[in-house]
Amino acid sequence: MHANALGVSELTNKETSAGLKEALTQGVSKAVSSLGATDGFLGNNEVKIPLPNSLKKIEKGMKLMGMGKQSDELVLKMNRAAEAAVPEAKTLLVDSIKKMSVADAKAILTGPNDAATQYFKKTTSEQMTAKFLPIVEKATANVQLADSYNKYAEQGSKFGLVKKEDANINQYVTKKALDGVYLMIAKEEAAIRQDPVGQASSLLKKVFGALGK
C-alpha cells in the first residue's frame, strides 16, 4: 500500500511531520512497554529468544540425558536479560523521531509499509546495541548466564557437536533483543497504516487518511 500522492501533497509539511511523529511515538511507547515487562520476551512467541543454533543441536540430547532443566533455565535467563535491556530503547527511539526531518516524514508516509521501521533500524541500531550490551552483560553476570552457557556448551563439545567459542552469549542476546524491538515496532506501524481512523488523534486520522488503501 502506498500513499495517494495527491492526498499527501495536500497536507502541510507541519501536519505531515507532526502527525507521523505523534503516531510513531505512540507506537514506540507501546512496543517498548510490552517488551520491557516481565515475560515481554519470554511470553511472546514472536520475539522469545531461543537457544543459539549452535546449542539447539544439543538441546534434544541434553533433555534425553535428563538435563532439560538446564536448557530451560538458559532460555529463561536470556529472555530476562533482554527484558531488562529493552526499556533503554525508548529514549533513543523517541530522540530519533524528534530529529526526523519533513523530508524523512514524507518519505515514510509515501514509502513501503515498513518504511518507519527501516528508518528506526538505520538511525538507532548502532546506538541501541551500545546501550543494550552493557545491560545484557550485567543481567547475565547477575544470574551467571555466561557460566551456565559455557557449561552447557561444554556438554555439546564433548560430543563434537558444538565449539565453546561458537557464540558470544551477550552479543547474541543483544541482537535478539534489538530484533524483537524492531519486530514489535513493525507491527505497530502496520496497525497504524491499516486503521488510521482507529487512532485517537484527529491529526493522525488526517495524515494517515491520506494513505490510499
CSV table of N, CA, C and O in Angstrom, one decimal, residues 29-118:
chain,number,residue,atom,x,y,z
A,29,SER,N,6.2,3.7,22.1
A,29,SER,CA,6.0,3.5,23.6
A,29,SER,C,5.3,2.2,23.8
A,29,SER,O,5.6,1.5,24.8
A,30,LYS,N,4.3,1.9,23.0
A,30,LYS,CA,3.6,0.6,23.2
A,30,LYS,C,4.5,-0.6,23.0
A,30,LYS,O,4.4,-1.6,23.7
A,31,ALA,N,5.3,-0.6,21.9
A,31,ALA,CA,6.2,-1.7,21.6
A,31,ALA,C,7.2,-1.9,22.7
A,31,ALA,O,7.4,-3.0,23.2
A,32,VAL,N,7.8,-0.8,23.2
A,32,VAL,CA,8.8,-1.0,24.3
A,32,VAL,C,8.2,-1.4,25.6
A,32,VAL,O,8.8,-2.2,26.3
A,33,SER,N,7.0,-0.8,25.9
A,33,SER,CA,6.4,-1.2,27.2
A,33,SER,C,6.0,-2.7,27.2
A,33,SER,O,6.2,-3.4,28.2
A,34,SER,N,5.6,-3.2,26.1
A,34,SER,CA,5.2,-4.6,26.0
A,34,SER,C,6.4,-5.6,26.2
A,34,SER,O,6.3,-6.6,26.8
A,35,LEU,N,7.5,-5.1,25.6
A,35,LEU,CA,8.7,-6.0,25.6
A,35,LEU,C,9.5,-5.9,27.0
A,35,LEU,O,10.1,-6.8,27.4
A,36,GLY,N,9.4,-4.7,27.6
A,36,GLY,CA,10.2,-4.4,28.8
A,36,GLY,C,9.6,-4.9,30.0
A,36,GLY,O,10.2,-4.9,31.1
A,37,ALA,N,8.4,-5.5,29.9
A,37,ALA,CA,7.7,-6.1,31.1
A,37,ALA,C,8.2,-7.5,31.4
A,37,ALA,O,8.8,-8.1,30.5
A,38,THR,N,7.9,-8.0,32.5
A,38,THR,CA,8.2,-9.4,32.8
A,38,THR,C,7.5,-10.3,31.8
A,38,THR,O,6.3,-10.1,31.6
A,39,ASP,N,8.2,-11.2,31.2
A,39,ASP,CA,7.6,-12.1,30.2
A,39,ASP,C,7.3,-11.4,28.9
A,39,ASP,O,6.7,-11.9,28.0
A,40,GLY,N,7.8,-10.1,28.7
A,40,GLY,CA,7.7,-9.4,27.5
A,40,GLY,C,8.3,-10.1,26.3
A,40,GLY,O,7.7,-10.1,25.2
A,41,PHE,N,9.4,-10.8,26.5
A,41,PHE,CA,10.0,-11.7,25.5
A,41,PHE,C,9.6,-13.1,25.7
A,41,PHE,O,9.1,-13.8,24.8
A,42,LEU,N,9.8,-13.6,27.0
A,42,LEU,CA,9.5,-15.0,27.2
A,42,LEU,C,8.1,-15.4,26.9
A,42,LEU,O,7.9,-16.5,26.4
A,43,GLY,N,7.2,-14.5,27.2
A,43,GLY,CA,5.8,-14.9,27.0
A,43,GLY,C,5.2,-14.6,25.6
A,43,GLY,O,4.0,-14.8,25.3
A,44,ASN,N,6.1,-14.1,24.7
A,44,ASN,CA,5.6,-13.7,23.4
A,44,ASN,C,6.4,-14.6,22.3
A,44,ASN,O,7.6,-14.3,22.1
A,45,ASN,N,5.7,-15.5,21.8
A,45,ASN,CA,6.4,-16.5,20.8
A,45,ASN,C,7.0,-15.8,19.6
A,45,ASN,O,7.9,-16.3,19.0
A,46,GLU,N,6.5,-14.6,19.3
A,46,GLU,CA,7.1,-13.9,18.1
A,46,GLU,C,8.5,-13.3,18.4
A,46,GLU,O,9.3,-13.2,17.5
A,47,VAL,N,8.8,-13.1,19.6
A,47,VAL,CA,10.1,-12.5,20.0
A,47,VAL,C,10.9,-13.3,21.0
A,47,VAL,O,12.1,-12.9,21.3
A,48,LYS,N,10.3,-14.3,21.5
A,48,LYS,CA,11.0,-15.1,22.5
A,48,LYS,C,12.4,-15.6,22.0
A,48,LYS,O,12.5,-16.0,20.9
A,49,ILE,N,13.4,-15.4,22.8
A,49,ILE,CA,14.8,-15.7,22.4
A,49,ILE,C,15.1,-17.2,22.6
A,49,ILE,O,15.1,-17.6,23.8
A,50,PRO,N,15.3,-18.0,21.6
A,50,PRO,CA,15.6,-19.4,21.8
A,50,PRO,C,17.1,-19.6,22.0
A,50,PRO,O,17.9,-18.6,21.9
A,51,LEU,N,17.5,-20.8,22.3
A,51,LEU,CA,18.9,-21.1,22.4
A,51,LEU,C,19.6,-20.8,21.0
A,51,LEU,O,18.9,-20.9,20.0
A,52,PRO,N,20.8,-20.3,21.0
A,52,PRO,CA,21.5,-20.1,19.7
A,52,PRO,C,21.5,-21.4,18.9
A,52,PRO,O,21.5,-22.5,19.5
A,53,ASN,N,21.6,-21.3,17.6
A,53,ASN,CA,21.6,-22.5,16.8
A,53,ASN,C,22.7,-23.5,17.2
A,53,ASN,O,22.5,-24.7,17.1
A,54,SER,N,23.8,-23.0,17.6
A,54,SER,CA,24.9,-23.9,18.0
A,54,SER,C,24.5,-24.8,19.2
A,54,SER,O,25.0,-25.9,19.3
A,55,LEU,N,23.6,-24.3,20.0
A,55,LEU,CA,23.2,-25.1,21.2
A,55,LEU,C,22.0,-25.9,20.9
A,55,LEU,O,21.7,-26.9,21.6
A,56,LYS,N,21.2,-25.4,20.0
A,56,LYS,CA,19.9,-26.2,19.6
A,56,LYS,C,20.3,-27.6,19.2
A,56,LYS,O,19.5,-28.5,19.5
A,57,LYS,N,21.4,-27.7,18.6
A,57,LYS,CA,21.9,-29.1,18.1
A,57,LYS,C,22.0,-30.0,19.3
A,57,LYS,O,21.8,-31.2,19.1
A,58,ILE,N,22.3,-29.5,20.5
A,58,ILE,CA,22.5,-30.5,21.6
A,58,ILE,C,21.3,-30.5,22.6
A,58,ILE,O,21.3,-31.3,23.5
A,59,GLU,N,20.3,-29.6,22.4
A,59,GLU,CA,19.3,-29.4,23.3
A,59,GLU,C,18.5,-30.7,23.5
A,59,GLU,O,18.2,-31.2,24.6
A,60,LYS,N,18.2,-31.4,22.4
A,60,LYS,CA,17.4,-32.6,22.5
A,60,LYS,C,18.1,-33.7,23.2
A,60,LYS,O,17.6,-34.4,24.1
A,61,GLY,N,19.4,-33.8,22.9
A,61,GLY,CA,20.3,-34.8,23.6
A,61,GLY,C,20.4,-34.5,25.1
A,61,GLY,O,20.3,-35.4,25.9
A,62,MET,N,20.5,-33.2,25.4
A,62,MET,CA,20.6,-32.8,26.8
A,62,MET,C,19.3,-33.2,27.6
A,62,MET,O,19.4,-33.7,28.7
A,63,LYS,N,18.2,-33.0,26.9
A,63,LYS,CA,16.9,-33.4,27.5
A,63,LYS,C,16.8,-34.9,27.7
A,63,LYS,O,16.3,-35.3,28.7
A,64,LEU,N,17.2,-35.6,26.7
A,64,LEU,CA,17.2,-37.1,26.8
A,64,LEU,C,18.1,-37.6,28.0
A,64,LEU,O,17.8,-38.6,28.6
A,65,MET,N,19.1,-36.8,28.3
A,65,MET,CA,20.1,-37.1,29.3
A,65,MET,C,19.6,-36.6,30.7
A,65,MET,O,20.3,-36.6,31.7
A,66,GLY,N,18.4,-36.1,30.7
A,66,GLY,CA,17.8,-35.5,32.0
A,66,GLY,C,18.3,-34.2,32.3
A,66,GLY,O,18.3,-33.7,33.5
A,67,MET,N,18.9,-33.5,31.3
A,67,MET,CA,19.4,-32.1,31.6
A,67,MET,C,18.6,-31.0,31.0
A,67,MET,O,19.0,-29.9,30.7
A,68,GLY,N,17.3,-31.3,30.8
A,68,GLY,CA,16.4,-30.4,30.1
A,68,GLY,C,16.2,-29.1,31.0
A,68,GLY,O,16.0,-28.0,30.5
A,69,LYS,N,16.3,-29.3,32.3
A,69,LYS,CA,16.1,-28.1,33.2
A,69,LYS,C,17.1,-27.1,32.9
A,69,LYS,O,16.8,-25.9,33.0
A,70,GLN,N,18.3,-27.5,32.6
A,70,GLN,CA,19.4,-26.5,32.3
A,70,GLN,C,19.1,-25.7,31.1
A,70,GLN,O,19.4,-24.5,31.0
A,71,SER,N,18.6,-26.4,30.0
A,71,SER,CA,18.3,-25.7,28.8
A,71,SER,C,17.2,-24.7,29.0
A,71,SER,O,17.2,-23.6,28.5
A,72,ASP,N,16.2,-25.1,29.8
A,72,ASP,CA,15.0,-24.2,30.0
A,72,ASP,C,15.5,-23.0,30.8
A,72,ASP,O,15.0,-21.9,30.6
A,73,GLU,N,16.4,-23.2,31.8
A,73,GLU,CA,16.9,-22.2,32.6
A,73,GLU,C,17.7,-21.2,31.8
A,73,GLU,O,17.6,-20.0,32.0
A,74,LEU,N,18.4,-21.7,30.8
A,74,LEU,CA,19.2,-20.8,30.0
A,74,LEU,C,18.3,-19.9,29.2
A,74,LEU,O,18.5,-18.7,29.0
A,75,VAL,N,17.2,-20.5,28.6
A,75,VAL,CA,16.3,-19.7,27.8
A,75,VAL,C,15.6,-18.6,28.7
A,75,VAL,O,15.5,-17.5,28.3
A,76,LEU,N,15.3,-19.0,29.9
A,76,LEU,CA,14.6,-18.1,30.8
A,76,LEU,C,15.6,-16.9,31.1
A,76,LEU,O,15.2,-15.7,31.0
A,77,LYS,N,16.8,-17.2,31.4
A,77,LYS,CA,17.8,-16.1,31.8
A,77,LYS,C,18.1,-15.2,30.6
A,77,LYS,O,18.2,-14.0,30.7
A,78,MET,N,18.2,-15.8,29.4
A,78,MET,CA,18.4,-15.0,28.2
A,78,MET,C,17.3,-14.0,27.9
A,78,MET,O,17.5,-12.8,27.6
A,79,ASN,N,16.1,-14.5,28.1
A,79,ASN,CA,14.9,-13.6,27.9
A,79,ASN,C,14.7,-12.5,29.0
A,79,ASN,O,14.4,-11.4,28.7
A,80,ARG,N,15.1,-12.9,30.2
A,80,ARG,CA,15.0,-11.9,31.3
A,80,ARG,C,16.1,-10.8,31.0
A,80,ARG,O,15.8,-9.6,31.3
A,81,ALA,N,17.2,-11.2,30.5
A,81,ALA,CA,18.3,-10.2,30.2
A,81,ALA,C,17.8,-9.2,29.1
A,81,ALA,O,18.0,-8.0,29.2
A,82,ALA,N,17.1,-9.7,28.1
A,82,ALA,CA,16.5,-8.9,27.0
A,82,ALA,C,15.5,-7.9,27.6
A,82,ALA,O,15.4,-6.7,27.3
A,83,GLU,N,14.6,-8.5,28.5
A,83,GLU,CA,13.5,-7.7,29.1
A,83,GLU,C,14.1,-6.5,29.9
A,83,GLU,O,13.6,-5.4,30.0
A,84,ALA,N,15.3,-6.8,30.5
A,84,ALA,CA,15.9,-5.7,31.3
A,84,ALA,C,16.5,-4.6,30.5
A,84,ALA,O,16.6,-3.5,30.9
A,85,ALA,N,17.0,-5.0,29.3
A,85,ALA,CA,17.7,-4.0,28.4
A,85,ALA,C,16.7,-3.1,27.6
A,85,ALA,O,17.0,-2.0,27.4
A,86,VAL,N,15.6,-3.7,27.2
A,86,VAL,CA,14.7,-3.0,26.2
A,86,VAL,C,14.2,-1.6,26.7
A,86,VAL,O,14.1,-0.8,25.8
A,87,PRO,N,13.9,-1.4,27.9
A,87,PRO,CA,13.4,-0.1,28.3
A,87,PRO,C,14.3,1.1,27.9
A,87,PRO,O,13.8,2.2,27.7
A,88,GLU,N,15.6,0.8,27.8
A,88,GLU,CA,16.5,1.8,27.3
A,88,GLU,C,16.3,2.3,25.9
A,88,GLU,O,16.8,3.3,25.5
A,89,ALA,N,15.6,1.5,25.1
A,89,ALA,CA,15.3,1.8,23.7
A,89,ALA,C,14.4,3.0,23.5
A,89,ALA,O,14.6,3.7,22.6
A,90,LYS,N,13.5,3.2,24.5
A,90,LYS,CA,12.5,4.3,24.3
A,90,LYS,C,13.1,5.6,24.0
A,90,LYS,O,12.8,6.4,23.1
A,91,THR,N,14.1,6.0,24.9
A,91,THR,CA,14.7,7.3,24.8
A,91,THR,C,15.4,7.5,23.4
A,91,THR,O,15.2,8.6,22.8
A,92,LEU,N,16.1,6.5,23.0
A,92,LEU,CA,16.8,6.6,21.7
A,92,LEU,C,15.8,6.6,20.5
A,92,LEU,O,16.0,7.4,19.6
A,93,LEU,N,14.8,5.9,20.6
A,93,LEU,CA,13.8,5.9,19.5
A,93,LEU,C,13.0,7.2,19.4
A,93,LEU,O,12.8,7.7,18.4
A,94,VAL,N,12.6,7.7,20.6
A,94,VAL,CA,11.9,9.0,20.6
A,94,VAL,C,12.8,10.1,20.1
A,94,VAL,O,12.4,11.0,19.4
A,95,ASP,N,14.1,10.1,20.5
A,95,ASP,CA,15.0,11.1,20.1
A,95,ASP,C,15.1,11.0,18.5
A,95,ASP,O,15.2,12.1,17.9
A,96,SER,N,15.1,9.8,18.0
A,96,SER,CA,15.2,9.7,16.5
A,96,SER,C,14.0,10.3,15.9
A,96,SER,O,14.1,10.9,14.8
A,97,ILE,N,12.8,10.1,16.5
A,97,ILE,CA,11.6,10.7,16.0
A,97,ILE,C,11.7,12.2,16.0
A,97,ILE,O,11.3,12.9,15.0
A,98,LYS,N,12.2,12.8,17.1
A,98,LYS,CA,12.3,14.2,17.2
A,98,LYS,C,13.2,14.8,16.1
A,98,LYS,O,13.0,15.9,15.7
A,99,LYS,N,14.2,14.1,15.8
A,99,LYS,CA,15.2,14.5,14.8
A,99,LYS,C,14.8,14.3,13.3
A,99,LYS,O,15.4,14.7,12.4
A,100,MET,N,13.6,13.6,13.2
A,100,MET,CA,13.1,13.3,11.8
A,100,MET,C,12.8,14.6,11.1
A,100,MET,O,12.1,15.5,11.6
A,101,SER,N,13.3,14.7,9.8
A,101,SER,CA,13.0,15.9,9.0
A,101,SER,C,11.7,15.8,8.3
A,101,SER,O,11.1,14.7,8.3
A,102,VAL,N,11.2,16.9,7.8
A,102,VAL,CA,10.0,16.8,7.0
A,102,VAL,C,10.1,15.9,5.8
A,102,VAL,O,9.2,15.1,5.5
A,103,ALA,N,11.3,15.9,5.2
A,103,ALA,CA,11.6,15.0,4.0
A,103,ALA,C,11.5,13.5,4.5
A,103,ALA,O,11.0,12.7,3.8
A,104,ASP,N,12.1,13.3,5.7
A,104,ASP,CA,12.0,11.9,6.2
A,104,ASP,C,10.6,11.5,6.4
A,104,ASP,O,10.2,10.4,6.0
A,105,ALA,N,9.8,12.4,7.0
A,105,ALA,CA,8.4,12.1,7.3
A,105,ALA,C,7.6,11.8,6.0
A,105,ALA,O,6.9,10.8,5.9
A,106,LYS,N,7.8,12.6,5.0
A,106,LYS,CA,7.1,12.4,3.7
A,106,LYS,C,7.5,11.1,3.1
A,106,LYS,O,6.7,10.4,2.5
A,107,ALA,N,8.8,10.8,3.1
A,107,ALA,CA,9.4,9.6,2.6
A,107,ALA,C,8.8,8.4,3.2
A,107,ALA,O,8.5,7.3,2.6
A,108,ILE,N,8.6,8.4,4.5
A,108,ILE,CA,8.0,7.3,5.3
A,108,ILE,C,6.5,7.2,4.9
A,108,ILE,O,6.0,6.1,4.7
A,109,LEU,N,5.8,8.3,4.8
A,109,LEU,CA,4.4,8.2,4.5
A,109,LEU,C,4.1,7.7,3.1
A,109,LEU,O,3.2,6.9,2.9
A,110,THR,N,5.0,8.0,2.2
A,110,THR,CA,4.8,7.5,0.8
A,110,THR,C,5.6,6.3,0.5
A,110,THR,O,5.6,5.8,-0.6
A,111,GLY,N,6.3,5.8,1.5
A,111,GLY,CA,7.2,4.6,1.3
A,111,GLY,C,6.5,3.3,1.5
A,111,GLY,O,5.2,3.3,1.7
A,112,PRO,N,7.2,2.2,1.5
A,112,PRO,CA,6.6,0.9,1.8
A,112,PRO,C,6.0,0.8,3.2
A,112,PRO,O,6.3,1.7,4.1
A,113,ASN,N,5.3,-0.3,3.5
A,113,ASN,CA,4.6,-0.4,4.8
A,113,ASN,C,5.6,-0.5,6.0
A,113,ASN,O,5.1,-0.2,7.1
A,114,ASP,N,6.8,-0.8,5.7
A,114,ASP,CA,7.7,-0.8,6.9
A,114,ASP,C,8.8,0.3,6.8
A,114,ASP,O,9.8,0.2,7.4
A,115,ALA,N,8.4,1.4,6.1
A,115,ALA,CA,9.3,2.5,5.9
A,115,ALA,C,9.8,3.1,7.3
A,115,ALA,O,11.0,3.4,7.4
A,116,ALA,N,8.9,3.2,8.2
A,116,ALA,CA,9.2,3.8,9.5
A,116,ALA,C,10.2,2.9,10.3
A,116,ALA,O,11.1,3.3,10.9
A,117,THR,N,9.9,1.6,10.2
A,117,THR,CA,10.7,0.6,10.9
A,117,THR,C,12.1,0.6,10.3
A,117,THR,O,13.1,0.6,11.1
A,118,GLN,N,12.2,0.7,9.0
A,118,GLN,CA,13.5,0.8,8.4
A,118,GLN,C,14.3,2.0,8.8
A,118,GLN,O,15.5,2.0,9.0
